């Protein structure tokens, strides 16, 4: 028996010696071809989509991260495909997951009022989120989820070509500005994202819990309105 085991071991040792490298190369090729298939599918999404609606169609069945397993609806975002202003929140909640639309729950109703306060409607801007699918129990977005999903946000902004981006809350701000600075540091200033001016303010859900954030938020959106009016005049 011992002799037999030894023979088997020798046989495999020989096989590995003879074919090990080839096997490794084959595995690598297999891996590379799978990867290049994924990359070419992604390229297809990037190159062929000319409008947000087309992009939505191409990505709405996304399964790039684990949130695909628990979501009900993919929430692309909605609004004017040629908006001058894009609003970016964090991720869909329960209402958004059910309706397939962004900011339709309590935070969304407050957002609609904030927009009205600076004479904007939801229809004239574009509203979306960093993540297109709801994290279970509304937990924070995780790094792998943001990594998988952020190209969609970049492509949306590229297609819409807004003059202004307003980040609602820290996740949007940290994702677009690639920073770990705090919301208190980031708000009240004009940042740049690609060709747009980027502003940061509190998330409307935070205002529901911490009314003391309402005043700075009011100042932030007034600043946005002022810059928008100046840009329109120029
Ligand atoms: N009007 C527009 O056309 N787009 C905006 O984003 C805001 C106001
Ligand atoms: N909170 C968000 O960040 N986005 C939504 O769409 C709804 C709530």
Tab-separated table of C-alpha atoms and ligand atoms in Angstrom:
chain	number	residue	atom	x	y	z
A	1	UNK	CA	0.000	0.000	0.000
A	2	UNK	CA	2.795	2.341	0.999
A	3	UNK	CA	4.573	1.493	-2.225
A	4	UNK	CA	1.434	2.292	-4.203
A	5	UNK	CA	0.980	5.672	-2.514
A	6	UNK	CA	4.555	6.483	-3.293
A	7	UNK	CA	4.044	5.547	-6.925
A	8	UNK	CA	0.999	7.818	-7.162
A	9	UNK	CA	2.928	10.655	-5.535
A	10	UNK	CA	5.779	10.167	-7.951
A	11	UNK	CA	3.402	10.093	-10.853
A	12	UNK	CA	1.875	13.448	-9.885
A	13	UNK	CA	5.240	14.966	-9.122
A	14	UNK	CA	6.322	13.972	-12.610
A	15	UNK	CA	3.155	15.331	-14.180
A	16	UNK	CA	3.584	18.646	-12.409
A	17	UNK	CA	7.187	18.806	-13.471
A	18	UNK	CA	6.267	18.021	-17.068
A	19	UNK	CA	3.104	20.041	-17.435
A	20	UNK	CA	2.952	22.414	-14.464
A	21	UNK	CA	4.056	25.476	-16.383
A	22	UNK	CA	1.758	24.708	-19.268
A	23	UNK	CA	-1.123	24.289	-16.869
A	24	UNK	CA	-0.328	27.622	-15.253
A	25	UNK	CA	-0.189	29.274	-18.665
A	26	UNK	CA	-3.488	27.701	-19.654
A	27	UNK	CA	-5.119	28.890	-16.444
A	28	UNK	CA	-3.774	32.357	-17.070
A	29	UNK	CA	-5.078	32.386	-20.617
A	30	UNK	CA	-8.473	31.206	-19.455
A	31	UNK	CA	-8.511	33.947	-16.853
A	32	UNK	CA	-7.370	36.582	-19.341
A	33	UNK	CA	-9.986	35.620	-21.914
A	34	UNK	CA	-12.760	35.794	-19.300
A	35	UNK	CA	-11.452	39.148	-18.199
A	36	UNK	CA	-11.212	40.530	-21.719
A	37	UNK	CA	-14.791	39.381	-22.353
A	38	UNK	CA	-15.945	41.346	-19.305
A	39	UNK	CA	-13.886	44.349	-20.403
A	40	UNK	CA	-15.261	44.248	-23.949
A	41	UNK	CA	-18.814	44.035	-22.609
A	42	UNK	CA	-18.093	47.083	-20.475
A	43	UNK	CA	-16.601	48.892	-23.431
A	44	UNK	CA	-19.815	48.176	-25.266
A	45	UNK	CA	-21.743	49.884	-22.479
A	46	UNK	CA	-19.431	52.873	-22.608
A	47	UNK	CA	-19.108	53.315	-26.316
A	48	UNK	CA	-22.602	52.580	-27.511
A	49	UNK	CA	-24.639	54.504	-24.961
A	50	UNK	CA	-25.329	58.018	-26.171
A	51	UNK	CA	-28.033	59.017	-23.703
A	52	UNK	CA	-28.812	58.291	-20.058
A	53	UNK	CA	-31.839	56.245	-21.151
A	54	UNK	CA	-29.661	54.011	-23.331
A	55	UNK	CA	-27.136	53.623	-20.556
A	56	UNK	CA	-29.926	52.658	-18.175
A	57	UNK	CA	-31.088	49.930	-20.543
A	58	UNK	CA	-27.592	48.535	-20.850
A	59	UNK	CA	-26.863	48.390	-17.126
A	60	UNK	CA	-30.204	47.803	-15.395
A	61	UNK	CA	-29.621	44.042	-15.117
A	62	UNK	CA	-26.198	44.586	-13.562
A	63	UNK	CA	-24.863	41.806	-11.365
A	64	UNK	CA	-21.428	43.241	-10.652
A	65	UNK	CA	-21.878	43.232	-6.876
A	66	UNK	CA	-23.732	41.373	-4.173
A	67	UNK	CA	-26.521	43.971	-3.961
A	68	UNK	CA	-27.953	42.443	-7.155
A	69	UNK	CA	-29.044	39.489	-5.022
A	70	UNK	CA	-31.193	41.505	-2.635
A	71	UNK	CA	-32.451	44.465	-4.677
A	72	UNK	CA	-35.959	44.604	-6.089
A	73	UNK	CA	-35.368	47.393	-8.571
A	74	UNK	CA	-32.252	48.932	-10.049
A	75	UNK	CA	-32.480	52.699	-9.463
A	76	UNK	CA	-30.695	54.450	-12.306
A	77	UNK	CA	-31.864	57.966	-11.495
A	78	UNK	CA	-34.220	60.310	-13.272
A	79	UNK	CA	-34.700	63.813	-14.573
A	80	UNK	CA	-33.604	65.982	-17.444
A	81	UNK	CA	-31.059	64.115	-19.622
A	82	UNK	CA	-29.539	67.511	-20.485
A	83	UNK	CA	-29.689	68.950	-16.981
A	84	UNK	CA	-27.372	71.755	-15.958
A	85	UNK	CA	-27.422	70.413	-12.421
A	86	UNK	CA	-26.936	66.795	-11.305
A	87	UNK	CA	-27.710	65.780	-7.715
A	88	UNK	CA	-25.934	62.745	-6.324
A	89	UNK	CA	-27.168	60.935	-3.213
A	90	UNK	CA	-25.932	57.775	-1.531
A	91	UNK	CA	-28.032	54.734	-2.395
A	92	UNK	CA	-31.687	53.726	-2.804
A	93	UNK	CA	-33.707	53.067	0.353
A	94	UNK	CA	-36.747	50.834	0.722
A	95	UNK	CA	-39.145	53.163	-1.136
A	96	UNK	CA	-36.703	53.717	-3.977
A	97	UNK	CA	-35.990	49.980	-4.224
A	98	UNK	CA	-39.721	49.325	-4.548
A	99	UNK	CA	-40.442	52.132	-7.036
A	100	UNK	CA	-37.235	52.052	-9.076
A	101	UNK	CA	-36.942	55.839	-8.675
A	102	UNK	CA	-34.494	57.951	-6.653
A	103	UNK	CA	-35.460	59.992	-3.597
A	104	UNK	CA	-39.152	59.126	-3.391
A	105	UNK	CA	-39.344	58.469	0.381
A	106	UNK	CA	-39.262	60.930	3.272
A	107	UNK	CA	-35.781	62.229	2.413
A	108	UNK	CA	-36.939	62.620	-1.180
A	109	UNK	CA	-39.931	64.729	-0.220
A	110	UNK	CA	-37.598	67.012	1.722
A	111	UNK	CA	-35.260	67.158	-1.273
A	112	UNK	CA	-38.151	68.258	-3.501
A	113	UNK	CA	-38.835	71.106	-1.046
A	114	UNK	CA	-35.162	72.113	-0.923
A	115	UNK	CA	-35.146	72.324	-4.719
A	116	UNK	CA	-38.353	74.369	-4.686
A	117	UNK	CA	-36.729	76.786	-2.240
A	118	UNK	CA	-34.201	77.669	-4.949
A	119	UNK	CA	-36.803	77.672	-7.724
A	120	UNK	CA	-35.876	74.306	-9.200
A	121	UNK	CA	-38.083	71.327	-9.961
A	122	UNK	CA	-37.085	67.678	-9.924
A	123	UNK	CA	-37.836	67.518	-13.640
A	124	UNK	CA	-35.310	70.147	-14.670
A	125	UNK	CA	-32.385	68.623	-12.763
A	126	UNK	CA	-31.104	65.039	-12.796
A	127	UNK	CA	-31.208	63.044	-9.552
A	128	UNK	CA	-29.178	59.879	-8.975
A	129	UNK	CA	-27.091	58.033	-6.409
A	130	UNK	CA	-23.607	56.592	-6.017
A	131	UNK	CA	-25.086	53.080	-5.691
A	132	UNK	CA	-27.907	52.017	-7.971
A	133	UNK	CA	-29.097	49.189	-5.727
A	134	UNK	CA	-30.297	49.226	-2.147
A	135	UNK	CA	-27.939	48.015	0.571
A	136	UNK	CA	-29.856	45.668	2.907
A	137	UNK	CA	-31.286	47.493	5.961
A	138	UNK	CA	-29.962	50.726	4.443
A	139	UNK	CA	-26.498	49.989	5.769
A	140	UNK	CA	-23.626	52.123	4.459
A	141	UNK	CA	-22.295	51.389	0.984
A	142	UNK	CA	-19.253	49.116	1.121
A	143	UNK	CA	-16.016	49.730	-0.718
A	144	UNK	CA	-16.437	46.873	-3.208
A	145	UNK	CA	-19.957	48.078	-4.025
A	146	UNK	CA	-18.814	51.644	-4.656
A	147	UNK	CA	-15.925	50.329	-6.742
A	148	UNK	CA	-18.283	48.233	-8.878
A	149	UNK	CA	-20.916	50.928	-9.297
A	150	UNK	CA	-19.038	54.232	-9.604
A	151	UNK	CA	-18.253	53.851	-13.337
A	152	UNK	CA	-21.998	54.086	-13.955
A	153	UNK	CA	-22.149	57.408	-12.129
A	154	UNK	CA	-19.168	58.753	-14.079
A	155	UNK	CA	-20.774	57.708	-17.334
A	156	UNK	CA	-24.082	59.324	-16.367
A	157	UNK	CA	-22.340	62.596	-15.630
A	158	UNK	CA	-20.341	62.328	-18.848
A	159	UNK	CA	-23.521	61.888	-20.901
A	160	UNK	CA	-25.508	64.618	-19.126
A	161	UNK	CA	-22.607	67.111	-19.161
A	162	UNK	CA	-23.903	69.258	-16.302
A	163	UNK	CA	-22.415	72.592	-15.276
A	164	UNK	CA	-22.977	71.759	-11.604
A	165	UNK	CA	-22.914	68.669	-9.436
A	166	UNK	CA	-24.420	68.811	-5.961
A	167	UNK	CA	-23.317	66.014	-3.658
A	168	UNK	CA	-25.882	65.096	-1.034
A	169	UNK	CA	-23.935	63.702	1.876
A	170	UNK	CA	-20.498	62.319	2.513
A	171	UNK	CA	-20.568	59.200	0.322
A	172	UNK	CA	-21.270	61.150	-2.849
A	173	UNK	CA	-18.677	63.781	-1.962
A	174	UNK	CA	-15.957	61.315	-1.017
A	175	UNK	CA	-16.618	59.173	-4.081
A	176	UNK	CA	-16.539	61.999	-6.623
A	177	UNK	CA	-13.732	63.975	-5.006
A	178	UNK	CA	-11.657	60.919	-4.025
A	179	UNK	CA	-11.076	62.356	-0.600
A	180	UNK	CA	-11.528	61.280	2.998
A	181	UNK	CA	-12.159	64.795	4.268
A	182	UNK	CA	-15.259	65.415	6.365
A	183	UNK	CA	-18.499	66.949	5.201
A	184	UNK	CA	-17.896	69.966	7.412
A	185	UNK	CA	-14.629	70.593	5.566
A	186	UNK	CA	-16.033	69.966	2.102
A	187	UNK	CA	-19.224	72.016	2.187
A	188	UNK	CA	-19.245	75.760	1.603
A	189	UNK	CA	-16.582	75.539	-1.117
A	190	UNK	CA	-16.630	75.202	-4.865
A	191	UNK	CA	-14.829	72.048	-6.011
A	192	UNK	CA	-14.327	70.752	-9.531
A	193	UNK	CA	-15.421	67.459	-11.021
A	194	UNK	CA	-14.289	67.104	-14.638
A	195	UNK	CA	-15.929	70.087	-16.394
A	196	UNK	CA	-18.440	70.836	-13.662
A	197	UNK	CA	-18.394	72.891	-10.505
A	198	UNK	CA	-19.064	70.572	-7.601
A	199	UNK	CA	-20.712	71.556	-4.335
A	200	UNK	CA	-21.284	69.477	-1.241
A	201	UNK	CA	-24.079	69.654	1.280
A	202	UNK	CA	-25.768	67.520	3.922
A	203	UNK	CA	-27.908	64.577	2.959
A	204	UNK	CA	-31.645	65.312	3.337
A	205	UNK	CA	-32.013	62.212	5.546
A	206	UNK	CA	-29.474	63.813	7.908
A	207	UNK	CA	-31.603	66.975	8.033
A	208	UNK	CA	-34.574	64.905	9.168
A	209	UNK	CA	-32.568	63.656	12.133
A	210	UNK	CA	-30.426	66.713	12.856
A	211	UNK	CA	-32.359	69.935	12.249
A	212	UNK	CA	-29.255	71.980	13.064
A	213	UNK	CA	-27.950	71.047	9.593
A	214	UNK	CA	-30.816	72.867	7.904
A	215	UNK	CA	-29.238	76.269	8.057
A	216	UNK	CA	-25.883	75.317	6.479
A	217	UNK	CA	-27.768	73.331	3.849
A	218	UNK	CA	-29.810	76.412	3.044
A	219	UNK	CA	-26.583	78.375	2.604
A	220	UNK	CA	-25.142	75.666	0.337
A	221	UNK	CA	-28.126	75.580	-1.984
A	222	UNK	CA	-28.277	79.387	-2.074
A	223	UNK	CA	-24.658	79.332	-3.218
A	224	UNK	CA	-25.583	76.813	-5.909
A	225	UNK	CA	-28.444	79.038	-7.078
A	226	UNK	CA	-26.165	82.076	-7.186
A	227	UNK	CA	-23.488	80.297	-9.221
A	228	UNK	CA	-26.124	78.878	-11.530
A	229	UNK	CA	-27.625	82.311	-12.186
A	230	UNK	CA	-24.174	83.788	-12.804
A	231	UNK	CA	-23.378	81.002	-15.260
A	232	UNK	CA	-26.670	81.486	-17.102
A	233	UNK	CA	-25.980	85.215	-17.473
A	234	UNK	CA	-22.465	84.687	-18.768
B	1	LIG	N1	-32.660	74.049	-15.564
B	1	LIG	C1	-32.173	73.089	-16.382
B	1	LIG	O1	-32.444	73.043	-17.572
B	1	LIG	N2	-31.365	72.149	-15.850
B	1	LIG	C2	-31.013	72.145	-14.543
B	1	LIG	O2	-30.273	71.277	-14.129
B	1	LIG	C3	-31.528	73.165	-13.712
B	1	LIG	C4	-32.344	74.099	-14.256
B	2	LIG	N1	-31.314	58.364	0.097
B	2	LIG	C1	-30.450	58.418	-0.932
B	2	LIG	O1	-29.271	58.673	-0.759
B	2	LIG	N2	-30.903	58.203	-2.145
B	2	LIG	C2	-32.183	57.927	-2.416
B	2	LIG	O2	-32.508	57.739	-3.581
B	2	LIG	C3	-33.069	57.876	-1.324
B	2	LIG	C4	-32.616	58.094	-0.087
